[in-house]
PDB file of N, CA, C and O in Angstrom:
ATOM      1  N   UNK A 224      -1.088   2.900 -16.246  1.00  0.00           N
ATOM      2  CA  UNK A 224      -0.042   3.296 -15.359  1.00  0.00           C
ATOM      3  C   UNK A 224       0.763   2.103 -14.889  1.00  0.00           C
ATOM      4  O   UNK A 224       0.453   0.961 -15.191  1.00  0.00           O
ATOM      5  N   UNK A 225       1.778   2.395 -14.133  1.00  0.00           N
ATOM      6  CA  UNK A 225       2.603   1.324 -13.592  1.00  0.00           C
ATOM      7  C   UNK A 225       2.572   1.388 -12.078  1.00  0.00           C
ATOM      8  O   UNK A 225       2.150   2.375 -11.482  1.00  0.00           O
ATOM      9  N   UNK A 226       3.011   0.320 -11.470  1.00  0.00           N
ATOM     10  CA  UNK A 226       3.027   0.211 -10.019  1.00  0.00           C
ATOM     11  C   UNK A 226       4.414  -0.262  -9.602  1.00  0.00           C
ATOM     12  O   UNK A 226       4.979  -1.144 -10.237  1.00  0.00           O
ATOM     13  N   UNK A 227       4.964   0.362  -8.553  1.00  0.00           N
ATOM     14  CA  UNK A 227       6.254  -0.123  -8.084  1.00  0.00           C
ATOM     15  C   UNK A 227       6.025  -1.103  -6.939  1.00  0.00           C
ATOM     16  O   UNK A 227       4.902  -1.314  -6.489  1.00  0.00           O
ATOM     17  N   UNK A 228       7.096  -1.738  -6.480  1.00  0.00           N
ATOM     18  CA  UNK A 228       6.939  -2.802  -5.490  1.00  0.00           C
ATOM     19  C   UNK A 228       6.399  -2.275  -4.165  1.00  0.00           C
ATOM     20  O   UNK A 228       5.599  -2.935  -3.524  1.00  0.00           O
ATOM     21  N   UNK A 229       6.799  -1.076  -3.767  1.00  0.00           N
ATOM     22  CA  UNK A 229       6.279  -0.490  -2.526  1.00  0.00           C
ATOM     23  C   UNK A 229       4.766  -0.295  -2.603  1.00  0.00           C
ATOM     24  O   UNK A 229       4.038  -0.583  -1.650  1.00  0.00           O
ATOM     25  N   UNK A 230       4.294   0.195  -3.739  1.00  0.00           N
ATOM     26  CA  UNK A 230       2.845   0.368  -3.925  1.00  0.00           C
ATOM     27  C   UNK A 230       2.131  -0.979  -3.908  1.00  0.00           C
ATOM     28  O   UNK A 230       1.055  -1.112  -3.333  1.00  0.00           O
ATOM     29  N   UNK A 231       2.737  -1.965  -4.539  1.00  0.00           N
ATOM     30  CA  UNK A 231       2.155  -3.298  -4.561  1.00  0.00           C
ATOM     31  C   UNK A 231       2.048  -3.852  -3.139  1.00  0.00           C
ATOM     32  O   UNK A 231       1.019  -4.382  -2.739  1.00  0.00           O
ATOM     33  N   UNK A 232       3.116  -3.711  -2.344  1.00  0.00           N
ATOM     34  CA  UNK A 232       3.100  -4.194  -0.958  1.00  0.00           C
ATOM     35  C   UNK A 232       2.068  -3.447  -0.131  1.00  0.00           C
ATOM     36  O   UNK A 232       1.377  -4.052   0.694  1.00  0.00           O
ATOM     37  N   UNK A 233       1.952  -2.163  -0.341  1.00  0.00           N
ATOM     38  CA  UNK A 233       0.956  -1.371   0.379  1.00  0.00           C
ATOM     39  C   UNK A 233      -0.451  -1.881   0.075  1.00  0.00           C
ATOM     40  O   UNK A 233      -1.283  -2.028   0.977  1.00  0.00           O
ATOM     41  N   UNK A 234      -0.711  -2.160  -1.200  1.00  0.00           N
ATOM     42  CA  UNK A 234      -2.007  -2.697  -1.594  1.00  0.00           C
ATOM     43  C   UNK A 234      -2.258  -4.050  -0.924  1.00  0.00           C
ATOM     44  O   UNK A 234      -3.341  -4.315  -0.408  1.00  0.00           O
ATOM     45  N   UNK A 235      -1.236  -4.888  -0.899  1.00  0.00           N
ATOM     46  CA  UNK A 235      -1.372  -6.209  -0.272  1.00  0.00           C
ATOM     47  C   UNK A 235      -1.622  -6.077   1.230  1.00  0.00           C
ATOM     48  O   UNK A 235      -2.431  -6.803   1.801  1.00  0.00           O
ATOM     49  N   UNK A 236      -0.907  -5.170   1.888  1.00  0.00           N
ATOM     50  CA  UNK A 236      -1.094  -4.980   3.331  1.00  0.00           C
ATOM     51  C   UNK A 236      -2.527  -4.581   3.639  1.00  0.00           C
ATOM     52  O   UNK A 236      -3.123  -5.058   4.599  1.00  0.00           O
ATOM     53  N   UNK A 237      -3.095  -3.711   2.831  1.00  0.00           N
ATOM     54  CA  UNK A 237      -4.480  -3.302   3.024  1.00  0.00           C
ATOM     55  C   UNK A 237      -5.417  -4.484   2.815  1.00  0.00           C
ATOM     56  O   UNK A 237      -6.430  -4.607   3.496  1.00  0.00           O
ATOM     57  N   UNK A 238      -5.085  -5.344   1.888  1.00  0.00           N
ATOM     58  CA  UNK A 238      -5.912  -6.512   1.561  1.00  0.00           C
ATOM     59  C   UNK A 238      -5.962  -7.513   2.712  1.00  0.00           C
ATOM     60  O   UNK A 238      -6.986  -8.130   2.941  1.00  0.00           O
ATOM     61  N   UNK A 239      -4.867  -7.665   3.455  1.00  0.00           N
ATOM     62  CA  UNK A 239      -4.803  -8.700   4.499  1.00  0.00           C
ATOM     63  C   UNK A 239      -4.763  -8.150   5.919  1.00  0.00           C
ATOM     64  O   UNK A 239      -4.736  -8.917   6.866  1.00  0.00           O
ATOM     65  N   UNK A 240      -4.787  -6.834   6.087  1.00  0.00           N
ATOM     66  CA  UNK A 240      -4.499  -6.215   7.383  1.00  0.00           C
ATOM     67  C   UNK A 240      -5.404  -6.649   8.529  1.00  0.00           C
ATOM     68  O   UNK A 240      -4.976  -7.380   9.413  1.00  0.00           O
ATOM     69  N   UNK A 241      -6.637  -6.207   8.578  1.00  0.00           N
ATOM     70  CA  UNK A 241      -7.491  -6.502   9.723  1.00  0.00           C
ATOM     71  C   UNK A 241      -6.823  -6.068  11.017  1.00  0.00           C
ATOM     72  O   UNK A 241      -6.273  -4.977  11.119  1.00  0.00           O
ATOM     73  N   UNK A 242      -6.835  -6.934  12.013  1.00  0.00           N
ATOM     74  CA  UNK A 242      -6.213  -6.652  13.311  1.00  0.00           C
ATOM     75  C   UNK A 242      -4.836  -7.288  13.439  1.00  0.00           C
ATOM     76  O   UNK A 242      -4.296  -7.391  14.536  1.00  0.00           O
ATOM     77  N   UNK A 243      -4.260  -7.699  12.346  1.00  0.00           N
ATOM     78  CA  UNK A 243      -2.990  -8.429  12.365  1.00  0.00           C
ATOM     79  C   UNK A 243      -1.813  -7.513  12.681  1.00  0.00           C
ATOM     80  O   UNK A 243      -1.828  -6.328  12.378  1.00  0.00           O
ATOM     81  N   UNK A 244      -0.785  -8.112  13.267  1.00  0.00           N
ATOM     82  CA  UNK A 244       0.472  -7.406  13.504  1.00  0.00           C
ATOM     83  C   UNK A 244       1.227  -7.286  12.175  1.00  0.00           C
ATOM     84  O   UNK A 244       0.937  -8.035  11.231  1.00  0.00           O
ATOM     85  N   UNK A 245       2.206  -6.386  12.093  1.00  0.00           N
ATOM     86  CA  UNK A 245       2.981  -6.287  10.848  1.00  0.00           C
ATOM     87  C   UNK A 245       3.620  -7.620  10.432  1.00  0.00           C
ATOM     88  O   UNK A 245       3.650  -7.955   9.250  1.00  0.00           O
ATOM     89  N   UNK A 246       4.115  -8.386  11.403  1.00  0.00           N
ATOM     90  CA  UNK A 246       4.720  -9.683  11.089  1.00  0.00           C
ATOM     91  C   UNK A 246       3.671 -10.662  10.548  1.00  0.00           C
ATOM     92  O   UNK A 246       3.950 -11.413   9.601  1.00  0.00           O
ATOM     93  N   UNK A 247       2.483 -10.650  11.118  1.00  0.00           N
ATOM     94  CA  UNK A 247       1.414 -11.529  10.634  1.00  0.00           C
ATOM     95  C   UNK A 247       0.973 -11.124   9.239  1.00  0.00           C
ATOM     96  O   UNK A 247       0.692 -11.989   8.393  1.00  0.00           O
ATOM     97  N   UNK A 248       0.945  -9.818   8.980  1.00  0.00           N
ATOM     98  CA  UNK A 248       0.572  -9.334   7.652  1.00  0.00           C
ATOM     99  C   UNK A 248       1.587  -9.801   6.618  1.00  0.00           C
ATOM    100  O   UNK A 248       1.217 -10.314   5.554  1.00  0.00           O
ATOM    101  N   UNK A 249       2.878  -9.653   6.923  1.00  0.00           N
ATOM    102  CA  UNK A 249       3.921 -10.109   5.993  1.00  0.00           C
ATOM    103  C   UNK A 249       3.811 -11.603   5.728  1.00  0.00           C
ATOM    104  O   UNK A 249       3.927 -12.054   4.586  1.00  0.00           O
ATOM    105  N   UNK A 250       3.602 -12.377   6.787  1.00  0.00           N
ATOM    106  CA  UNK A 250       3.491 -13.831   6.640  1.00  0.00           C
ATOM    107  C   UNK A 250       2.294 -14.188   5.759  1.00  0.00           C
ATOM    108  O   UNK A 250       2.391 -15.041   4.875  1.00  0.00           O
ATOM    109  N   UNK A 251       1.171 -13.525   5.976  1.00  0.00           N
ATOM    110  CA  UNK A 251      -0.030 -13.793   5.181  1.00  0.00           C
ATOM    111  C   UNK A 251       0.162 -13.336   3.736  1.00  0.00           C
ATOM    112  O   UNK A 251      -0.240 -14.034   2.807  1.00  0.00           O
ATOM    113  N   UNK A 252       0.804 -12.177   3.548  1.00  0.00           N
ATOM    114  CA  UNK A 252       1.093 -11.708   2.187  1.00  0.00           C
ATOM    115  C   UNK A 252       1.930 -12.738   1.441  1.00  0.00           C
ATOM    116  O   UNK A 252       1.658 -13.063   0.289  1.00  0.00           O
ATOM    117  N   UNK A 253       2.960 -13.247   2.119  1.00  0.00           N
ATOM    118  CA  UNK A 253       3.838 -14.216   1.474  1.00  0.00           C
ATOM    119  C   UNK A 253       3.061 -15.476   1.110  1.00  0.00           C
ATOM    120  O   UNK A 253       3.201 -16.005   0.004  1.00  0.00           O
ATOM    121  N   UNK A 254       2.222 -15.931   2.024  1.00  0.00           N
ATOM    122  CA  UNK A 254       1.434 -17.141   1.777  1.00  0.00           C
ATOM    123  C   UNK A 254       0.488 -16.944   0.592  1.00  0.00           C
ATOM    124  O   UNK A 254       0.333 -17.836  -0.244  1.00  0.00           O
ATOM    125  N   UNK A 255      -0.124 -15.768   0.503  1.00  0.00           N
ATOM    126  CA  UNK A 255      -1.037 -15.479  -0.602  1.00  0.00           C
ATOM    127  C   UNK A 255      -0.289 -15.424  -1.933  1.00  0.00           C
ATOM    128  O   UNK A 255      -0.757 -15.939  -2.948  1.00  0.00           O
ATOM    129  N   UNK A 256       0.874 -14.812  -1.936  1.00  0.00           N
ATOM    130  CA  UNK A 256       1.614 -14.614  -3.181  1.00  0.00           C
ATOM    131  C   UNK A 256       2.396 -15.843  -3.633  1.00  0.00           C
ATOM    132  O   UNK A 256       2.619 -16.029  -4.827  1.00  0.00           O
ATOM    133  N   UNK A 257       2.826 -16.678  -2.706  1.00  0.00           N
ATOM    134  CA  UNK A 257       3.611 -17.876  -3.050  1.00  0.00           C
ATOM    135  C   UNK A 257       2.659 -18.983  -3.493  1.00  0.00           C
ATOM    136  O   UNK A 257       2.396 -19.937  -2.781  1.00  0.00           O
ATOM    137  N   UNK A 258       2.143 -18.831  -4.700  1.00  0.00           N
ATOM    138  CA  UNK A 258       1.088 -19.716  -5.209  1.00  0.00           C
ATOM    139  C   UNK A 258       1.481 -21.193  -5.222  1.00  0.00           C
ATOM    140  O   UNK A 258       0.664 -22.052  -4.958  1.00  0.00           O
ATOM    141  N   UNK A 259       2.722 -21.496  -5.534  1.00  0.00           N
ATOM    142  CA  UNK A 259       3.133 -22.897  -5.633  1.00  0.00           C
ATOM    143  C   UNK A 259       3.818 -23.398  -4.361  1.00  0.00           C
ATOM    144  O   UNK A 259       4.361 -24.495  -4.336  1.00  0.00           O
ATOM    145  N   UNK A 260       3.796 -22.600  -3.311  1.00  0.00           N
ATOM    146  CA  UNK A 260       4.323 -22.952  -1.979  1.00  0.00           C
ATOM    147  C   UNK A 260       5.765 -23.467  -2.012  1.00  0.00           C
ATOM    148  O   UNK A 260       6.124 -24.355  -1.249  1.00  0.00           O
ATOM    149  N   UNK A 261       6.597 -22.849  -2.860  1.00  0.00           N
ATOM    150  CA  UNK A 261       7.998 -23.273  -2.943  1.00  0.00           C
ATOM    151  C   UNK A 261       8.923 -22.372  -2.119  1.00  0.00           C
ATOM    152  O   UNK A 261      10.130 -22.444  -2.260  1.00  0.00           O
ATOM    153  N   UNK A 262       8.359 -21.540  -1.266  1.00  0.00           N
ATOM    154  CA  UNK A 262       9.041 -20.596  -0.368  1.00  0.00           C
ATOM    155  C   UNK A 262       9.668 -19.406  -1.092  1.00  0.00           C
ATOM    156  O   UNK A 262      10.474 -18.693  -0.511  1.00  0.00           O
ATOM    157  N   UNK A 263       9.292 -19.184  -2.340  1.00  0.00           N
ATOM    158  CA  UNK A 263       9.724 -18.021  -3.102  1.00  0.00           C
ATOM    159  C   UNK A 263       8.527 -17.454  -3.843  1.00  0.00           C
ATOM    160  O   UNK A 263       7.614 -18.180  -4.205  1.00  0.00           O
ATOM    161  N   UNK A 264       8.556 -16.148  -4.066  1.00  0.00           N
ATOM    162  CA  UNK A 264       7.561 -15.507  -4.918  1.00  0.00           C
ATOM    163  C   UNK A 264       8.238 -15.258  -6.254  1.00  0.00           C
ATOM    164  O   UNK A 264       9.262 -14.581  -6.325  1.00  0.00           O
ATOM    165  N   UNK A 265       7.684 -15.836  -7.288  1.00  0.00           N
ATOM    166  CA  UNK A 265       8.237 -15.701  -8.635  1.00  0.00           C
ATOM    167  C   UNK A 265       7.353 -14.773  -9.464  1.00  0.00           C
ATOM    168  O   UNK A 265       6.242 -14.411  -9.051  1.00  0.00           O
ATOM    169  N   UNK A 266       7.828 -14.431 -10.640  1.00  0.00           N
ATOM    170  CA  UNK A 266       7.019 -13.641 -11.561  1.00  0.00           C
ATOM    171  C   UNK A 266       5.705 -14.365 -11.859  1.00  0.00           C
ATOM    172  O   UNK A 266       4.648 -13.738 -11.931  1.00  0.00           O
ATOM    173  N   UNK A 267       5.762 -15.680 -12.014  1.00  0.00           N
ATOM    174  CA  UNK A 267       4.541 -16.452 -12.281  1.00  0.00           C
ATOM    175  C   UNK A 267       3.561 -16.360 -11.111  1.00  0.00           C
ATOM    176  O   UNK A 267       2.350 -16.264 -11.317  1.00  0.00           O
ATOM    177  N   UNK A 268       4.085 -16.389  -9.881  1.00  0.00           N
ATOM    178  CA  UNK A 268       3.224 -16.240  -8.704  1.00  0.00           C
ATOM    179  C   UNK A 268       2.532 -14.878  -8.711  1.00  0.00           C
ATOM    180  O   UNK A 268       1.325 -14.778  -8.459  1.00  0.00           O
ATOM    181  N   UNK A 269       3.308 -13.815  -8.975  1.00  0.00           N
ATOM    182  CA  UNK A 269       2.735 -12.474  -9.004  1.00  0.00           C
ATOM    183  C   UNK A 269       1.704 -12.329 -10.112  1.00  0.00           C
ATOM    184  O   UNK A 269       0.646 -11.737  -9.921  1.00  0.00           O
ATOM    185  N   UNK A 270       2.017 -12.897 -11.268  1.00  0.00           N
ATOM    186  CA  UNK A 270       1.092 -12.823 -12.399  1.00  0.00           C
ATOM    187  C   UNK A 270      -0.215 -13.545 -12.074  1.00  0.00           C
ATOM    188  O   UNK A 270      -1.303 -13.044 -12.368  1.00  0.00           O
ATOM    189  N   UNK A 271      -0.121 -14.708 -11.430  1.00  0.00           N
ATOM    190  CA  UNK A 271      -1.321 -15.457 -11.056  1.00  0.00           C
ATOM    191  C   UNK A 271      -2.160 -14.672 -10.055  1.00  0.00           C
ATOM    192  O   UNK A 271      -3.387 -14.597 -10.175  1.00  0.00           O
ATOM    193  N   UNK A 272      -1.501 -14.066  -9.070  1.00  0.00           N
ATOM    194  CA  UNK A 272      -2.230 -13.267  -8.083  1.00  0.00           C
ATOM    195  C   UNK A 272      -2.936 -12.095  -8.750  1.00  0.00           C
ATOM    196  O   UNK A 272      -4.122 -11.846  -8.505  1.00  0.00           O
ATOM    197  N   UNK A 273      -2.216 -11.360  -9.584  1.00  0.00           N
ATOM    198  CA  UNK A 273      -2.806 -10.210 -10.256  1.00  0.00           C
ATOM    199  C   UNK A 273      -3.985 -10.621 -11.131  1.00  0.00           C
ATOM    200  O   UNK A 273      -5.014  -9.930 -11.164  1.00  0.00           O
ATOM    201  N   UNK A 274      -3.858 -11.736 -11.804  1.00  0.00           N
ATOM    202  CA  UNK A 274      -4.949 -12.241 -12.630  1.00  0.00           C
ATOM    203  C   UNK A 274      -6.174 -12.553 -11.772  1.00  0.00           C
ATOM    204  O   UNK A 274      -7.298 -12.182 -12.117  1.00  0.00           O
ATOM    205  N   UNK A 275      -5.969 -13.228 -10.653  1.00  0.00           N
ATOM    206  CA  UNK A 275      -7.078 -13.562  -9.750  1.00  0.00           C
ATOM    207  C   UNK A 275      -7.768 -12.318  -9.206  1.00  0.00           C
ATOM    208  O   UNK A 275      -8.973 -12.313  -8.970  1.00  0.00           O
ATOM    209  N   UNK A 276      -6.996 -11.258  -8.984  1.00  0.00           N
ATOM    210  CA  UNK A 276      -7.521 -10.025  -8.409  1.00  0.00           C
ATOM    211  C   UNK A 276      -7.972  -9.038  -9.485  1.00  0.00           C
ATOM    212  O   UNK A 276      -8.342  -7.917  -9.179  1.00  0.00           O
ATOM    213  N   UNK A 277      -7.923  -9.449 -10.744  1.00  0.00           N
ATOM    214  CA  UNK A 277      -8.295  -8.603 -11.884  1.00  0.00           C
ATOM    215  C   UNK A 277      -7.459  -7.325 -11.935  1.00  0.00           C
ATOM    216  O   UNK A 277      -7.950  -6.254 -12.266  1.00  0.00           O
ATOM    217  N   UNK A 278      -6.176  -7.462 -11.600  1.00  0.00           N
ATOM    218  CA  UNK A 278      -5.228  -6.351 -11.696  1.00  0.00           C
ATOM    219  C   UNK A 278      -4.512  -6.496 -13.031  1.00  0.00           C
ATOM    220  O   UNK A 278      -3.845  -7.501 -13.272  1.00  0.00           O
ATOM    221  N   UNK A 279      -4.684  -5.517 -13.880  1.00  0.00           N
ATOM    222  CA  UNK A 279      -4.104  -5.583 -15.207  1.00  0.00           C
ATOM    223  C   UNK A 279      -2.649  -5.113 -15.162  1.00  0.00           C
ATOM    224  O   UNK A 279      -2.380  -3.937 -14.899  1.00  0.00           O
ATOM    225  N   UNK A 280      -1.726  -6.041 -15.362  1.00  0.00           N
ATOM    226  CA  UNK A 280      -0.301  -5.722 -15.408  1.00  0.00           C
ATOM    227  C   UNK A 280       0.330  -6.462 -16.588  1.00  0.00           C
ATOM    228  O   UNK A 280      -0.120  -7.536 -16.970  1.00  0.00           O
ATOM    229  N   UNK A 281       1.365  -5.874 -17.100  1.00  0.00           N
ATOM    230  CA  UNK A 281       2.086  -6.507 -18.204  1.00  0.00           C
ATOM    231  C   UNK A 281       3.194  -7.390 -17.638  1.00  0.00           C
ATOM    232  O   UNK A 281       3.571  -7.263 -16.469  1.00  0.00           O
ATOM    233  N   UNK A 282       3.717  -8.253 -18.479  1.00  0.00           N
ATOM    234  CA  UNK A 282       4.856  -9.075 -18.069  1.00  0.00           C
ATOM    235  C   UNK A 282       6.041  -8.198 -17.681  1.00  0.00           C
ATOM    236  O   UNK A 282       6.780  -8.509 -16.744  1.00  0.00           O
ATOM    237  N   UNK A 283       6.215  -7.090 -18.391  1.00  0.00           N
ATOM    238  CA  UNK A 283       7.316  -6.169 -18.081  1.00  0.00           C
ATOM    239  C   UNK A 283       7.129  -5.548 -16.693  1.00  0.00           C
ATOM    240  O   UNK A 283       8.100  -5.384 -15.949  1.00  0.00           O
ATOM    241  N   UNK A 284       5.894  -5.216 -16.332  1.00  0.00           N
ATOM    242  CA  UNK A 284       5.629  -4.659 -15.005  1.00  0.00           C
ATOM    243  C   UNK A 284       5.889  -5.697 -13.918  1.00  0.00           C
ATOM    244  O   UNK A 284       6.467  -5.375 -12.878  1.00  0.00           O
ATOM    245  N   UNK A 285       5.484  -6.934 -14.178  1.00  0.00           N
ATOM    246  CA  UNK A 285       5.741  -8.022 -13.220  1.00  0.00           C
ATOM    247  C   UNK A 285       7.247  -8.204 -13.051  1.00  0.00           C
ATOM    248  O   UNK A 285       7.751  -8.294 -11.929  1.00  0.00           O
ATOM    249  N   UNK A 286       7.974  -8.241 -14.158  1.00  0.00           N
ATOM    250  CA  UNK A 286       9.433  -8.403 -14.100  1.00  0.00           C
ATOM    251  C   UNK A 286      10.071  -7.259 -13.319  1.00  0.00           C
ATOM    252  O   UNK A 286      11.001  -7.479 -12.534  1.00  0.00           O
ATOM    253  N   UNK A 287       9.560  -6.059 -13.501  1.00  0.00           N
ATOM    254  CA  UNK A 287      10.079  -4.898 -12.782  1.00  0.00           C
ATOM    255  C   UNK A 287       9.827  -5.025 -11.284  1.00  0.00           C
ATOM    256  O   UNK A 287      10.695  -4.695 -10.470  1.00  0.00           O
ATOM    257  N   UNK A 288       8.639  -5.502 -10.904  1.00  0.00           N
ATOM    258  CA  UNK A 288       8.329  -5.709  -9.483  1.00  0.00           C
ATOM    259  C   UNK A 288       9.299  -6.703  -8.859  1.00  0.00           C
ATOM    260  O   UNK A 288       9.832  -6.477  -7.779  1.00  0.00           O
ATOM    261  N   UNK A 289       9.520  -7.813  -9.551  1.00  0.00           N
ATOM    262  CA  UNK A 289      10.428  -8.832  -9.029  1.00  0.00           C
ATOM    263  C   UNK A 289      11.843  -8.271  -8.931  1.00  0.00           C
ATOM    264  O   UNK A 289      12.502  -8.409  -7.895  1.00  0.00           O
ATOM    265  N   UNK A 290      12.293  -7.609  -9.972  1.00  0.00           N
ATOM    266  CA  UNK A 290      13.654  -7.068  -9.988  1.00  0.00           C
ATOM    267  C   UNK A 290      13.855  -6.062  -8.852  1.00  0.00           C
ATOM    268  O   UNK A 290      14.902  -6.049  -8.202  1.00  0.00           O
ATOM    269  N   UNK A 291      12.852  -5.241  -8.590  1.00  0.00           N
ATOM    270  CA  UNK A 291      12.958  -4.223  -7.542  1.00  0.00           C
ATOM    271  C   UNK A 291      13.105  -4.851  -6.159  1.00  0.00           C
ATOM    272  O   UNK A 291      13.858  -4.369  -5.323  1.00  0.00           O
ATOM    273  N   UNK A 292      12.402  -5.948  -5.910  1.00  0.00           N
ATOM    274  CA  UNK A 292      12.418  -6.576  -4.584  1.00  0.00           C
ATOM    275  C   UNK A 292      13.499  -7.635  -4.436  1.00  0.00           C
ATOM    276  O   UNK A 292      13.880  -7.977  -3.318  1.00  0.00           O
ATOM    277  N   UNK A 293      14.003  -8.153  -5.541  1.00  0.00           N
ATOM    278  CA  UNK A 293      14.969  -9.255  -5.534  1.00  0.00           C
ATOM    279  C   UNK A 293      16.369  -8.747  -5.214  1.00  0.00           C
ATOM    280  O   UNK A 293      17.141  -8.403  -6.099  1.00  0.00           O
ATOM    281  N   UNK A 294      16.697  -8.707  -3.941  1.00  0.00           N
ATOM    282  CA  UNK A 294      17.957  -8.128  -3.501  1.00  0.00           C
ATOM    283  C   UNK A 294      19.177  -8.990  -3.821  1.00  0.00           C
ATOM    284  O   UNK A 294      20.278  -8.472  -4.000  1.00  0.00           O
ATOM    285  N   UNK A 295      19.002 -10.320  -3.890  1.00  0.00           N
ATOM    286  CA  UNK A 295      20.160 -11.185  -4.135  1.00  0.00           C
ATOM    287  C   UNK A 295      20.311 -11.583  -5.609  1.00  0.00           C
ATOM    288  O   UNK A 295      21.218 -12.317  -5.959  1.00  0.00           O
ATOM    289  N   UNK A 296      19.412 -11.106  -6.456  1.00  0.00           N
ATOM    290  CA  UNK A 296      19.556 -11.313  -7.892  1.00  0.00           C
ATOM    291  C   UNK A 296      19.260 -12.705  -8.399  1.00  0.00           C
ATOM    292  O   UNK A 296      19.651 -13.051  -9.507  1.00  0.00           O
ATOM    293  N   UNK A 297      18.504 -13.519  -7.620  1.00  0.00           N
ATOM    294  CA  UNK A 297      18.205 -14.879  -8.072  1.00  0.00           C
ATOM    295  C   UNK A 297      16.908 -14.975  -8.875  1.00  0.00           C
ATOM    296  O   UNK A 297      16.499 -16.059  -9.276  1.00  0.00           O
ATOM    297  N   UNK A 298      16.254 -13.842  -9.107  1.00  0.00           N
ATOM    298  CA  UNK A 298      15.036 -13.844  -9.908  1.00  0.00           C
ATOM    299  C   UNK A 298      13.790 -14.205  -9.139  1.00  0.00           C
ATOM    300  O   UNK A 298      12.720 -14.372  -9.734  1.00  0.00           O
ATOM    301  N   UNK A 299      13.913 -14.324  -7.823  1.00  0.00           N
ATOM    302  CA  UNK A 299      12.784 -14.686  -6.968  1.00  0.00           C
ATOM    303  C   UNK A 299      12.797 -13.780  -5.739  1.00  0.00           C
ATOM    304  O   UNK A 299      13.821 -13.204  -5.399  1.00  0.00           O
ATOM    305  N   UNK A 300      11.650 -13.694  -5.080  1.00  0.00           N
ATOM    306  CA  UNK A 300      11.550 -12.916  -3.844  1.00  0.00           C
ATOM    307  C   UNK A 300      11.367 -13.890  -2.699  1.00  0.00           C
ATOM    308  O   UNK A 300      10.406 -14.666  -2.682  1.00  0.00           O
ATOM    309  N   UNK A 301      12.288 -13.862  -1.743  1.00  0.00           N
ATOM    310  CA  UNK A 301      12.126 -14.714  -0.567  1.00  0.00           C
ATOM    311  C   UNK A 301      11.526 -13.896   0.568  1.00  0.00           C
ATOM    312  O   UNK A 301      11.300 -12.694   0.433  1.00  0.00           O
ATOM    313  N   UNK A 302      11.227 -14.546   1.684  1.00  0.00           N
ATOM    314  CA  UNK A 302      10.562 -13.863   2.797  1.00  0.00           C
ATOM    315  C   UNK A 302      11.378 -12.680   3.316  1.00  0.00           C
ATOM    316  O   UNK A 302      10.824 -11.629   3.640  1.00  0.00           O
ATOM    317  N   UNK A 303      12.682 -12.823   3.370  1.00  0.00           N
ATOM    318  CA  UNK A 303      13.537 -11.731   3.832  1.00  0.00           C
ATOM    319  C   UNK A 303      13.490 -10.536   2.895  1.00  0.00           C
ATOM    320  O   UNK A 303      13.484  -9.385   3.342  1.00  0.00           O
ATOM    321  N   UNK A 304      13.451 -10.791   1.603  1.00  0.00           N
ATOM    322  CA  UNK A 304      13.386  -9.709   0.642  1.00  0.00           C
ATOM    323  C   UNK A 304      12.032  -9.015   0.714  1.00  0.00           C
ATOM    324  O   UNK A 304      11.953  -7.780   0.593  1.00  0.00           O
ATOM    325  N   UNK A 305      10.962  -9.770   0.922  1.00  0.00           N
ATOM    326  CA  UNK A 305       9.650  -9.164   1.081  1.00  0.00           C
ATOM    327  C   UNK A 305       9.635  -8.286   2.325  1.00  0.00           C
ATOM    328  O   UNK A 305       9.114  -7.176   2.303  1.00  0.00           O
ATOM    329  N   UNK A 306      10.249  -8.760   3.398  1.00  0.00           N
ATOM    330  CA  UNK A 306      10.317  -8.002   4.646  1.00  0.00           C
ATOM    331  C   UNK A 306      11.052  -6.681   4.442  1.00  0.00           C
ATOM    332  O   UNK A 306      10.669  -5.657   5.008  1.00  0.00           O
ATOM    333  N   UNK A 307      12.095  -6.683   3.627  1.00  0.00           N
ATOM    334  CA  UNK A 307      12.899  -5.485   3.408  1.00  0.00           C
ATOM    335  C   UNK A 307      12.304  -4.542   2.372  1.00  0.00           C
ATOM    336  O   UNK A 307      12.808  -3.442   2.177  1.00  0.00           O
ATOM    337  N   UNK A 308      11.242  -4.981   1.704  1.00  0.00           N
ATOM    338  CA  UNK A 308      10.623  -4.153   0.661  1.00  0.00           C
ATOM    339  C   UNK A 308       9.861  -2.986   1.262  1.00  0.00           C
ATOM    340  O   UNK A 308       9.410  -2.999   2.342  1.00  0.00           O
TER     341      UNK A 308
END
């Protein structure tokens, strides 16, 4: 099956939730996903996360996730775009 960006974010929120506020959850999600700490989430970052979590996704699915969340069309997801997802 495939996963859309909303489903992916929902899964991430459950992974980091605990007693955190929505803003803290978003910040932690971004920190977890931004593997190279360059302030953007790239396809490579998502692929690395999915690999670590044993989530089987194709490159096409990763590209689709990025495209869905990438509101400004730069090929990356910034904190504002993650917030709006």
